[in-house]
Each structure stands twice: as C-alpha cells, then as structure tokens.
CSV table of C-alpha atoms in Angstrom, one decimal:
chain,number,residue,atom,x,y,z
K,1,UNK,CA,3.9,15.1,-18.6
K,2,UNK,CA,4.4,18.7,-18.4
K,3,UNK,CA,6.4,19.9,-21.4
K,4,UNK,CA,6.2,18.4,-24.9
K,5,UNK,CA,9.5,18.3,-27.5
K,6,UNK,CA,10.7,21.0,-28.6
K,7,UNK,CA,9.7,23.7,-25.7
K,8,UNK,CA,12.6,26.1,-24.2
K,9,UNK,CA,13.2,24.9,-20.6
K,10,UNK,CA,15.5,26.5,-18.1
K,11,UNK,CA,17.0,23.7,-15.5
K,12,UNK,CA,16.5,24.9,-12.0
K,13,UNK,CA,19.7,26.7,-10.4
K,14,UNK,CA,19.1,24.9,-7.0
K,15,UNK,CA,21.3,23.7,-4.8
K,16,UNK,CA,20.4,20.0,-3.6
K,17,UNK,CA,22.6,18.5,-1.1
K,18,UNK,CA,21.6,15.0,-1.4
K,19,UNK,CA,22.1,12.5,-3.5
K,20,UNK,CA,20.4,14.0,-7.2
K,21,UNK,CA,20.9,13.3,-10.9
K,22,UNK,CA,21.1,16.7,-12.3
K,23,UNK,CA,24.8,17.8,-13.5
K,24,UNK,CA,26.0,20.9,-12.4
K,25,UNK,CA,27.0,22.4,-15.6
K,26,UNK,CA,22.8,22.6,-16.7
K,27,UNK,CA,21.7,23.6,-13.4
K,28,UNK,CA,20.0,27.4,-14.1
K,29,UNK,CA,20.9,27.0,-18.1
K,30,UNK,CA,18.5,27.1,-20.9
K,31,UNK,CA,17.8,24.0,-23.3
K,32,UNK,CA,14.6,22.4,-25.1
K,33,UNK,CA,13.0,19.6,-24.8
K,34,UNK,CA,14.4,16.8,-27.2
K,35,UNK,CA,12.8,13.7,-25.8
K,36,UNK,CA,10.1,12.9,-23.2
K,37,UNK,CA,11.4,9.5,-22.6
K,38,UNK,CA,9.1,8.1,-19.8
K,39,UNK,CA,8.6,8.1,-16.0
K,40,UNK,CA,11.0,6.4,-13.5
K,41,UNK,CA,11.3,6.3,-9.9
K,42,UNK,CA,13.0,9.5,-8.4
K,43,UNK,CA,16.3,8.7,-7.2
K,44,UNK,CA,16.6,11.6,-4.9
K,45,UNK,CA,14.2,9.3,-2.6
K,46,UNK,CA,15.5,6.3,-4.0
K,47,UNK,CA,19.0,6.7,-2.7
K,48,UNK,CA,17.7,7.1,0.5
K,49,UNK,CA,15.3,3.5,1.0
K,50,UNK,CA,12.2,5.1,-0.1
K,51,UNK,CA,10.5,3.6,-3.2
K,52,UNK,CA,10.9,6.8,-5.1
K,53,UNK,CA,7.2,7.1,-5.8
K,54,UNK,CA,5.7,9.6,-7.4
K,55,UNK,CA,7.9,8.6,-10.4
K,56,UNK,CA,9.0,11.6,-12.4
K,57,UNK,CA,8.8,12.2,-16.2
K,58,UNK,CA,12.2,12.1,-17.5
K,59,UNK,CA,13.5,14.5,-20.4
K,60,UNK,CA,15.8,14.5,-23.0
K,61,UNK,CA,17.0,18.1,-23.1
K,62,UNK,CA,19.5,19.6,-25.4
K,63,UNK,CA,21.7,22.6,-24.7
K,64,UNK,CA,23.9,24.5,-27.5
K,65,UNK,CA,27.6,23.9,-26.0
K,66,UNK,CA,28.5,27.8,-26.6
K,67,UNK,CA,25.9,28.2,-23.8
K,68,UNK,CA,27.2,25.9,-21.2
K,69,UNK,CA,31.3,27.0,-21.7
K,70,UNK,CA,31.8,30.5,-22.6
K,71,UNK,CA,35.2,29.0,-24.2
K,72,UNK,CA,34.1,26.3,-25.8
K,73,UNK,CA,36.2,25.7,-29.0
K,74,UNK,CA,33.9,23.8,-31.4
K,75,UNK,CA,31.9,24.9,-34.1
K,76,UNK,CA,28.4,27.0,-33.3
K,77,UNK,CA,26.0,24.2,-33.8
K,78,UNK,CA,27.5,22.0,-31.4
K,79,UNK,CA,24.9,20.5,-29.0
K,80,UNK,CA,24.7,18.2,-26.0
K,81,UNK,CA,22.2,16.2,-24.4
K,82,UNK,CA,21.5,15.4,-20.8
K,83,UNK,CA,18.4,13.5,-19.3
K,84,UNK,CA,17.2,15.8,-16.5
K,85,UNK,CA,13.8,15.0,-14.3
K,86,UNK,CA,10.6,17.2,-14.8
K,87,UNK,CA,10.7,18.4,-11.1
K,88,UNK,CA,14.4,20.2,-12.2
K,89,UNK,CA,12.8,22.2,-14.9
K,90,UNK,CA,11.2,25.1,-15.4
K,91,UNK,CA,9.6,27.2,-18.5
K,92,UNK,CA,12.0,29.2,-20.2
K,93,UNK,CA,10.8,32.6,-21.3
X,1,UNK,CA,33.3,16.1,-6.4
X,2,UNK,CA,31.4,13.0,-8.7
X,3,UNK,CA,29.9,16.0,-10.6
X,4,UNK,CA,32.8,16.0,-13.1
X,5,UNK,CA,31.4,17.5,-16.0
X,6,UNK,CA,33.5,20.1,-17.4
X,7,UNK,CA,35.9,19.8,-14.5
X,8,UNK,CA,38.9,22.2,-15.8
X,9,UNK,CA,41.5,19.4,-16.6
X,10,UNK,CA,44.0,19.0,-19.7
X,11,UNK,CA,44.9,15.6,-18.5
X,12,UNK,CA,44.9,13.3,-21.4
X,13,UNK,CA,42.8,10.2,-21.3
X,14,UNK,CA,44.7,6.8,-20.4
X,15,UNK,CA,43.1,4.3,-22.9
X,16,UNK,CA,44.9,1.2,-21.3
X,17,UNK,CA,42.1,-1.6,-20.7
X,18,UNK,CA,42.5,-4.2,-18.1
X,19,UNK,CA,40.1,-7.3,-17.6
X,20,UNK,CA,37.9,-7.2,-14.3
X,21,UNK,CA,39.6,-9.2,-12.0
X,22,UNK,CA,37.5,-11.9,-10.3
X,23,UNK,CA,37.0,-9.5,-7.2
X,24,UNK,CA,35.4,-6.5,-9.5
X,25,UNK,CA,33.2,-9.4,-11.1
X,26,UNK,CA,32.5,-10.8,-7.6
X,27,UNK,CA,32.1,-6.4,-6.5
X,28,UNK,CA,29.6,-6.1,-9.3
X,29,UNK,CA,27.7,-9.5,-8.3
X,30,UNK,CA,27.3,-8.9,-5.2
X,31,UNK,CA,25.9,-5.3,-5.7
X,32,UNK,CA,23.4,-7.5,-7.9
X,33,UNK,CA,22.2,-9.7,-5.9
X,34,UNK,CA,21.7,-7.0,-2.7
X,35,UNK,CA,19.6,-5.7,-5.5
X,36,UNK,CA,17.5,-8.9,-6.4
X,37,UNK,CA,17.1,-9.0,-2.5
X,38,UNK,CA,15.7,-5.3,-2.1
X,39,UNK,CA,18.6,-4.9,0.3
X,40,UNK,CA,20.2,-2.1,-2.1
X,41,UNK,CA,19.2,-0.6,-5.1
X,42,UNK,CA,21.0,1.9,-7.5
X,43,UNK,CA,20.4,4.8,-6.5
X,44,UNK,CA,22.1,3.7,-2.3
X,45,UNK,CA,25.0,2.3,-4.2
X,46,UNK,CA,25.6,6.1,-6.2
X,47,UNK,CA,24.4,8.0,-2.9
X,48,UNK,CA,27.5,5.9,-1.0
X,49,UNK,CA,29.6,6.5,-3.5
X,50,UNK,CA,29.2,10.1,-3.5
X,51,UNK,CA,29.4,10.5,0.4
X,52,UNK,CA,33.4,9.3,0.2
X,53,UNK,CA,35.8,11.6,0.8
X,54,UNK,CA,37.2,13.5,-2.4
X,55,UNK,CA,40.3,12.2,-1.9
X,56,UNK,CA,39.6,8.7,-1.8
X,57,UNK,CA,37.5,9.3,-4.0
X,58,UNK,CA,40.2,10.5,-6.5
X,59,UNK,CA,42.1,8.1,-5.8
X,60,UNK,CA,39.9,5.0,-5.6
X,61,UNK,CA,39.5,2.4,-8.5
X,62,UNK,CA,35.8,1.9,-9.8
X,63,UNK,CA,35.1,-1.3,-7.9
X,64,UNK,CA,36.7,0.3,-4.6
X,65,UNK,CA,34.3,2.8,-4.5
X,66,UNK,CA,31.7,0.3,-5.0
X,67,UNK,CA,33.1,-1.9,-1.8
X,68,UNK,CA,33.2,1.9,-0.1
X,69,UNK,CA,29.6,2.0,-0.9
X,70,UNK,CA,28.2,-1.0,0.0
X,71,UNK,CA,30.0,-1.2,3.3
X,72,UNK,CA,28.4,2.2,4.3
X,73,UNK,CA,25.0,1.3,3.5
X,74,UNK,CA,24.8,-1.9,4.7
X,75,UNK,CA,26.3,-0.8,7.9
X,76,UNK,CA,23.6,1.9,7.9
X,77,UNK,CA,20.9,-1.0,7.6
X,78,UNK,CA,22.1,-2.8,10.2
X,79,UNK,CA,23.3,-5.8,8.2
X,80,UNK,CA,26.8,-5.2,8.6
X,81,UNK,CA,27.9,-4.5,12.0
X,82,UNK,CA,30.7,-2.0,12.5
X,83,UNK,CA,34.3,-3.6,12.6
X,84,UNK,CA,32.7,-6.7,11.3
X,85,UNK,CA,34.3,-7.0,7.9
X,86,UNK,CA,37.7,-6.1,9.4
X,87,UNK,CA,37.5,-9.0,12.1
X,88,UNK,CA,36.5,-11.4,9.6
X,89,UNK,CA,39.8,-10.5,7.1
X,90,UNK,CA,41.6,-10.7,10.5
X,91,UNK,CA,42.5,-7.1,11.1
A,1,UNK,CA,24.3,-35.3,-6.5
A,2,UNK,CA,22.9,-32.0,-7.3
A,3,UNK,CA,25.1,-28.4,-6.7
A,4,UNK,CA,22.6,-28.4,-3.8
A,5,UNK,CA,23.8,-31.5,-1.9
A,6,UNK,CA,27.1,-29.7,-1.1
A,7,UNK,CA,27.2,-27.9,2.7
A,8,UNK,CA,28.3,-24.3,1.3
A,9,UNK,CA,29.8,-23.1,4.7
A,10,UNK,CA,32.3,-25.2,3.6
A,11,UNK,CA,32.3,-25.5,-0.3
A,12,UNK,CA,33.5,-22.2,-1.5
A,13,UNK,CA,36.9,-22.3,-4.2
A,14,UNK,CA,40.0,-22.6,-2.0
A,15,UNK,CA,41.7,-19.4,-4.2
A,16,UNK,CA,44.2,-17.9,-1.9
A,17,UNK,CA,42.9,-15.0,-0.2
A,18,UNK,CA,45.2,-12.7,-1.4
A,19,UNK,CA,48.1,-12.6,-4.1
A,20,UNK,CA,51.0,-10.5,-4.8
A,21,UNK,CA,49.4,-7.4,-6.8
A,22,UNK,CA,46.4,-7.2,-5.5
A,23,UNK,CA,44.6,-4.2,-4.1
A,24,UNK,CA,43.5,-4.4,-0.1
A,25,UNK,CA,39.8,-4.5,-1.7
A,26,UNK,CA,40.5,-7.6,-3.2
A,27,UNK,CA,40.4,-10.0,-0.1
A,28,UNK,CA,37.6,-7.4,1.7
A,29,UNK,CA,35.8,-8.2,-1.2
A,30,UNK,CA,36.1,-12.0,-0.9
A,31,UNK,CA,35.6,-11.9,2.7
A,32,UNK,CA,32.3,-9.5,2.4
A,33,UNK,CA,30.5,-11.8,-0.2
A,34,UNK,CA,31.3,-14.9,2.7
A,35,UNK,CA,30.0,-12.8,5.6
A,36,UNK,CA,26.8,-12.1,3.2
A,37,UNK,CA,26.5,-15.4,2.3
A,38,UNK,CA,26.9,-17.1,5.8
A,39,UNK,CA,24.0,-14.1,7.4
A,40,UNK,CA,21.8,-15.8,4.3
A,41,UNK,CA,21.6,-11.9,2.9
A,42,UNK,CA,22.3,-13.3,-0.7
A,43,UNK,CA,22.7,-16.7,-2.3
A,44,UNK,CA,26.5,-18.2,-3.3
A,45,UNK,CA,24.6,-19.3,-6.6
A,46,UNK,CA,22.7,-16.2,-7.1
A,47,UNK,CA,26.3,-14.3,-6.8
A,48,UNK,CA,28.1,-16.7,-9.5
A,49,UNK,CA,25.4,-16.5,-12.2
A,50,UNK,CA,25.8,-12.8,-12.2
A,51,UNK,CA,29.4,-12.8,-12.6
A,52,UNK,CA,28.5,-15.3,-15.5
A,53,UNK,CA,26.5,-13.6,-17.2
A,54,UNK,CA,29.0,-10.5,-16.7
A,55,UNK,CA,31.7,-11.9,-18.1
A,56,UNK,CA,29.1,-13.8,-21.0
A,57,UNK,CA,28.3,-9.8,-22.1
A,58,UNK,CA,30.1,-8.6,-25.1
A,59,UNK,CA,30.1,-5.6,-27.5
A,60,UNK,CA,29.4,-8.5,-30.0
A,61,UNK,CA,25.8,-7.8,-29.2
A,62,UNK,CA,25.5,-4.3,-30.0
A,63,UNK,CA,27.2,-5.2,-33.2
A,64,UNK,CA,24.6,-7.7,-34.2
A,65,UNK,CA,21.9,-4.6,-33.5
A,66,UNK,CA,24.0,-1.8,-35.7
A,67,UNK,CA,24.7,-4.5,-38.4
A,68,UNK,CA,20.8,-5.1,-38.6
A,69,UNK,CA,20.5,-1.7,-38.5
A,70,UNK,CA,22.8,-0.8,-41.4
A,71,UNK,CA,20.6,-3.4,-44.1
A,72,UNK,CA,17.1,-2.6,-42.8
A,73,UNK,CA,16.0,0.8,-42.2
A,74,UNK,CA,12.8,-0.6,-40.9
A,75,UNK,CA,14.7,-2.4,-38.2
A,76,UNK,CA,16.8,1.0,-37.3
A,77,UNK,CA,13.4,3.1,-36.8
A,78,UNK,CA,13.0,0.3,-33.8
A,79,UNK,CA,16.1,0.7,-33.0
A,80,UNK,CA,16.2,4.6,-32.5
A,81,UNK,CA,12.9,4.1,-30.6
A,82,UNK,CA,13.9,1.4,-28.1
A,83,UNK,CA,16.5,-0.6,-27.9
A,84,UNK,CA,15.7,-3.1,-25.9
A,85,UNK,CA,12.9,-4.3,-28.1
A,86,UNK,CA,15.0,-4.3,-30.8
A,87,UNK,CA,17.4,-6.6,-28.9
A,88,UNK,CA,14.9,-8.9,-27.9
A,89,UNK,CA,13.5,-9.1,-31.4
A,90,UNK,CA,17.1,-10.7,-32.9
A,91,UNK,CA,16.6,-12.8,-29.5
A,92,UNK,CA,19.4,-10.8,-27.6
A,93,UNK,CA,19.6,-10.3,-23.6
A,94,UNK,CA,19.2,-6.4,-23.0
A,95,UNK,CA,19.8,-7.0,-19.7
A,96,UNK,CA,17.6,-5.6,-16.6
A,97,UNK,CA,16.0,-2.4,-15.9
A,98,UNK,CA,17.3,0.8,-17.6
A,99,UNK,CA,15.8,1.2,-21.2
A,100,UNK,CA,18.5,2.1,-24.0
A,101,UNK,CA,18.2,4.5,-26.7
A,102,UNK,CA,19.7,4.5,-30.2
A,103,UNK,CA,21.0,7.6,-31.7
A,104,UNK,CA,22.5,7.4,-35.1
A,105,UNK,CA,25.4,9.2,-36.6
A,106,UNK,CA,24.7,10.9,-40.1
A,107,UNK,CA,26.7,12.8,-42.8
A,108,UNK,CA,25.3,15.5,-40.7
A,109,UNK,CA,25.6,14.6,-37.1
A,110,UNK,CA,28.1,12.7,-34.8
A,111,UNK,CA,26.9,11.6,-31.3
A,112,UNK,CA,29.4,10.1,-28.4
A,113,UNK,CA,28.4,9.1,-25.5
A,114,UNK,CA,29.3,10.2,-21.5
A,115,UNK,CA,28.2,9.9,-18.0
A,116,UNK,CA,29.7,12.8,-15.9
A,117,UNK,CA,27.9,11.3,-12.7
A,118,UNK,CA,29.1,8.2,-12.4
A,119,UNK,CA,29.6,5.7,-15.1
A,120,UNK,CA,26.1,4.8,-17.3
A,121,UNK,CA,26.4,2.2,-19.9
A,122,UNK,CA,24.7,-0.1,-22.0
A,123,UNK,CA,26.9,-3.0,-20.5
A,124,UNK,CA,23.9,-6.2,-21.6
A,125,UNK,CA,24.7,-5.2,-25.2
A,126,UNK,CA,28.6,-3.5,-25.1
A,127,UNK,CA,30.2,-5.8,-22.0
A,128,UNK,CA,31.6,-3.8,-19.5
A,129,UNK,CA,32.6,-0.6,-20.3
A,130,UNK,CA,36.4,0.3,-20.7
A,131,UNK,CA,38.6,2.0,-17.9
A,132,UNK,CA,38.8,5.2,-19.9
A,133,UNK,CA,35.1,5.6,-20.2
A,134,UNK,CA,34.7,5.7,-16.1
A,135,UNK,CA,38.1,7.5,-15.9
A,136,UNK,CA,37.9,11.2,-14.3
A,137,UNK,CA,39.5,12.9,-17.7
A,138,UNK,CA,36.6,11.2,-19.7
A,139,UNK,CA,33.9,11.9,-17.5
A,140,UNK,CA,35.4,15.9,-17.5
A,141,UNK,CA,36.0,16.5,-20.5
A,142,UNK,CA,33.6,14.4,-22.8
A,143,UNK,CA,31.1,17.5,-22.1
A,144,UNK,CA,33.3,20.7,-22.6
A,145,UNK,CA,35.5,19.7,-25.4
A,146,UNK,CA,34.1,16.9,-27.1
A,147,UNK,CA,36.0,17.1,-30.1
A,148,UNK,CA,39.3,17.5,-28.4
A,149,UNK,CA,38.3,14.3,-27.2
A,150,UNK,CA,37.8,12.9,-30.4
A,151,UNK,CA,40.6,13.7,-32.1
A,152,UNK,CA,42.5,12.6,-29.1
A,153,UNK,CA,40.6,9.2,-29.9
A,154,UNK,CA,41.6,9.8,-33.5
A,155,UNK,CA,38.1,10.9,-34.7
A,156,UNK,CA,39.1,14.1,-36.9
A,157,UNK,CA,35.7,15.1,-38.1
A,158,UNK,CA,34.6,17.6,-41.0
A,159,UNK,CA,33.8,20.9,-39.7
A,160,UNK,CA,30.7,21.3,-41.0
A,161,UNK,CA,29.2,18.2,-38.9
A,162,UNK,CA,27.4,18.7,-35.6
A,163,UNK,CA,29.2,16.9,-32.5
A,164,UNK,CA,26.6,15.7,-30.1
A,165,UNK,CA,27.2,14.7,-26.8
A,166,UNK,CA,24.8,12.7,-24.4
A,167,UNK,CA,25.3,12.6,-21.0
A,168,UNK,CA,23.3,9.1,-19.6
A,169,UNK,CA,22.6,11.0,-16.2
A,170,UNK,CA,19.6,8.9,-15.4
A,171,UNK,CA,17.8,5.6,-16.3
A,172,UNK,CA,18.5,5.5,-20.1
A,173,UNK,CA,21.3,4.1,-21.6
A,174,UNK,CA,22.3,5.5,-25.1
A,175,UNK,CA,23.8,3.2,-28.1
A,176,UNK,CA,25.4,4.5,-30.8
A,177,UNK,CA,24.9,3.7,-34.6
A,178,UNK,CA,28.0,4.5,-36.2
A,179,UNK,CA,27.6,5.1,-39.6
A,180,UNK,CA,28.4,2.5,-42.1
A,181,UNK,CA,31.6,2.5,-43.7
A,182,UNK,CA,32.3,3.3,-47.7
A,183,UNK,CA,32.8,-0.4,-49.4
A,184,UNK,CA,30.9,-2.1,-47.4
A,185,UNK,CA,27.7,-3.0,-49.9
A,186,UNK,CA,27.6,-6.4,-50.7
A,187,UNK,CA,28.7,-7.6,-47.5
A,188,UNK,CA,26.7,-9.7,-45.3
A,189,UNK,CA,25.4,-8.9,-42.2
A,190,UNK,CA,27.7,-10.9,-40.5
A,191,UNK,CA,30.6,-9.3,-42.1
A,192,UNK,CA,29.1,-5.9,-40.8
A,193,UNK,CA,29.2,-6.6,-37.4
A,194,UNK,CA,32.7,-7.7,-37.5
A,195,UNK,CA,33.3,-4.0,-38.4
A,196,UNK,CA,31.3,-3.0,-35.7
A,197,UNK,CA,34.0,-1.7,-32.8
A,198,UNK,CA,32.8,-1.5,-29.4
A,199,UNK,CA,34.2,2.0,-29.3
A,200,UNK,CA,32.2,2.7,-32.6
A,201,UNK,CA,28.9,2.5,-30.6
A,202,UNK,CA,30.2,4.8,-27.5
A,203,UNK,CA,30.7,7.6,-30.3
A,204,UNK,CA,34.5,7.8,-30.1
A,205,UNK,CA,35.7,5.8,-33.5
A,206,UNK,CA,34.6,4.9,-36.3
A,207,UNK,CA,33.5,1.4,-37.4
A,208,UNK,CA,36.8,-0.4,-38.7
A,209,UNK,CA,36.7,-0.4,-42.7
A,210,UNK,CA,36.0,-3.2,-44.5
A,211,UNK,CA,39.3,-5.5,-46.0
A,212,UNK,CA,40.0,-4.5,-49.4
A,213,UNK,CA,38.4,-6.9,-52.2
A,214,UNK,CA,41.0,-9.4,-53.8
C-alpha cells in the first residue's frame, strides 16, 4: 500500500487500449486519497485469462467536481468518488 | 464508447422498469455458472462487451450485450465453434 | 425418483422457442444455454438455481440493513465499514465476491450512487438494478450534473449540502443509507424498512415518509 488517506494523488493521463477500469474523466486529474479499500485481482490481466496476480491496492479517491467539468453547475464543495487501482496513480505535487 | 462518464447528453432519463424476462434471468445465469466453472470471469464478460461495435453497442439492451459477450469469448476459447450457435437456432 | 433420475437431453421445459415480442436474443439465448449444457460446459441445475436466487433478491434486504442502521448506531459503524458483515450478521445473503460499502447521507452530505463503466450494483442486497440505472443518460450524466439528476428524480436538495457522487468502477459495491425520515421515532424496525425505497439506497430519493398518526 503505497498512499495513505488523505494524500493528493494525480490519476495517470495514459492511454490504455485494453480492457481497464479507470474512467476517462480522472485520467491526468488530481484527487486525494479517501479510502484504501483493499487489494483485488487486476482486471486489466483478468479480462484477458490471466489470474490477475499481483493484485493491486484499490483506492477510494475523491475529486472536487469544479475540477473534473469546467461547467459544472453545482455548488463549490461538490465532490465525487471513483475507485481507481494504485498502478493508475501517481503523487500529486 | 462504454466510458460514458460525462458524455455531453441532455437526454432525459427514461425511468420505466420492466421485469427480466426469463431469457435475461437465464443471460445472467449462464454468465454465472461459466463463472463457477472458471470458463469466464468478470472482467472477459466487461472486456467482450467493450470490443462491440459503438453502434450496437448503443443500440443493444443490457442482456444483448452480455449474449455479444459471451459468444465472442467463448468462441475465442474454443468452446463455441464459429456458426455453431446459428446452426443450432436453424439459421 | 430424484431430479437426477430424469435424462436431461430430453427434459428441458417445452416453452416455445420464441414468442411474438421477443428480441432475436431471446431464442439465441435459449439455444446457447442447451448447446452448453449438452458440451457438459455448465450444469442445467447449476443454471436454474442462479436464476432462483436472482429473482429471490430483493431491495427488501438492503432495507432490513438501513432500518438496523437507523436504531443502532453501533450496528451502522459496521455498516459503513463493511457491508457484507453486516449483512451476514442479521443472517442476510450478500451474495459472492465484490465487498460493499455503506456511505451515509447527513444533514450535511448526500451521496448517489453511479457506474459510468458498465453497470456495478449491490444486486444480493437491492435485486436487480432498474433499467435507468444501466441506461446511457444515467451512466453520463450521474457524474457531471448530479444534481440535475436529482431533481430530475425529484430530489430538490438545500444548497448548502454537499452532493457526492460514487462511481463503483471496480470491485466495491456502494449502499446508500438514506437518512431517516422526520416522524419516524417510535416506529419499529420493521415499520422502518417499509420506508426504506430501493431508490433511497442508490442516492436518488428519499426514504418514503412515514403514514401520519391517527
């Protein structure tokens, strides 16, 4: 387990052509860590008959919504979540 | 094309419900027992759903693209031959 | 005399193969789960207890969990830390694999739940989850205007709560605990979960307020 709750992470801006879990609208924004919910099989191996071992940490990581849309209409504070894998992040300055 | 997240679209959300019919049920309990078999997991299932084309994809119910799916990867296995599923539905 | 004496090559339910409205997946369907069964890749039984216990999965569940919820705050901390243990503690099926999260909605903080991906769900304790929430317009716009959403949905919240999304993405599966409605004290926790909605523990309603007294 690489990053603990509450540390700024930036999700990679990769692209991935295969099958991957990582929604587009995160990939190369800034969040922090909200959860470190445990390790599971990594589904970018997974998806293609391998066992998906080493398992990744997963990560609950939250994201203020005025950083993901530049118009987004709700209030400030707004937030959203998204589990993302520990091999998409990186440390955020 | 399955990434939808924030996909520009006004289109209002249609909150009519229908009950699986007994081919989504036996769709999902199939998918299941590939599963219990280690013939299929989750992760194929998503990966052959995301290879359709974006049109079919758009256009396809759930369960379709779950047929989609497991047709393509079990073909891929080897456990369905090609054209085998259409001779036996007589096509 | 057992299910097991019968030869099933030849004891499958002679439905029709096809009706009227159906979709051509309906029949391929029917016709792939034969093929699979005949090659011996899965079992006839194995197929029909899963669509049992599909259909036996009901949003009656996650009510039983929020209604606990609401009268022991002991029983929410679990709860909020896993799910499933909670589940199995009032001896109900969380189903296999993923592990489910509750997240709990406060004066302060509404949460509704999304999966952009694909369709993530806690079906063992909610049943199968409604057309809308695996509908392209949800999946879109769930993320970038949540609170369009909402009040589409007929959610008008203060402005001075937080709206927060998840997006199940992975192998967690996110239940929400709505919060619990004014005039409900007194009631038992049966009578809670009756007030428990199904969409109340996606994030996108309330809980259904309690009959008035008298």
């Amino acid at each position: 387990m690489r990053y603990r709750v509450g540390q700024r992470v930036r999700v990679a801006a990769r692209r991935h052509e295969g099958h991957h879990r990582t929604p587009g609208y995160v990939k190369g924004k800034s969040g922090s860590i909200e959860r470190v919910h445990a390790s599971f099989t990594n589904p970018e191996t997974r998806a293609y008959g391998s066992d998906g071992l080493p398992s990744q940490t997963l990560y609950l990581v939250g994201f203020a919504q005025r950083d993901l849309w530049p118009e987004y209409r709700g209030r400030p504070s707004d937030r959203i979540s998204v589990d993302v894998f520990e091999h998409w992040l990186e440390e955020a300055e | 094309m399955h990434d939808r997240g924030g996909w520009p679209t006004e289109a209002r959300i249609d909150r009519s419900e229908h009950e699986l019919a007994d081919w989504e049920l036996m769709m999902d309990a199939i998918v299941g027992a590939l599963g219990g078999r280690g013939l299929m997991n989750v992760d194929e299932l998503r990966r052959g759903i995301e290879s359709m084309p974006a049109n079919a994809y758009e256009q396809a119910s759930y369960y379709e693209r779950w047929l989609y799916s497991v047709e393509s990867i079990l073909a891929e296995k080897g456990v369905l031959a090609a054209g085998e599923l259409d001779k036996r539905i007589g096509r | 005399m057992s299910e097991h004496d019968h030869d099933h090559g030849h004891d499958h339910p002679h439905a029709p193969i096809t009706n009227g409205d159906e979709p051509a997946a309906a029949p391929r369907v029917r016709a792939l789960e034969e093929l699979l069964v005949e090659k011996g890749v899965i079992a006839r039984e194995d197929v029909r207890a899963r669509i049992d216990w599909l259909v036996s999965r009901s949003p009656g569940d996650g009510a039983r969990l929020v209604a606990r919820a609401w009268v022991d705050p002991a029983f929410k901390a679990r709860l909020l830390e896993d799910a499933r243990a909670a589940a199995l503690e009032l001896g109900l099926d969380p189903g296999p694999s993923p592990v489910v999260v509750g997240v709990e909605n406060t004066a302060d903080v509404h949460h509704m739940v999304v999966c952009t991906l694909c369709s993530c769900y806690p079906r063992a304790l909610l049943g199968p989850p409604p057309d809308w929430y695996k509908s392209l317009p949800y999946r879109s716009r769930a993320v970038s205007d949540p609170r369009g959403v909402l009040s589409e949905f007929g959610v008008e919240l203060d402005d001075d709560v937080e709206v927060r999304v998840l997006d199940s993405t992975a192998d967690i599966r996110y239940l929400v605990i709505p919060r619990r409605p004014d005039g409900s004290d007194g009631m038992t926790e049966e009578e809670l979960a009756s007030l428990v909605t199904r969409d109340s523990m996606i994030g996108v309603a309330e809980p259904a307020a309690p009959a008035p007294v008298g």
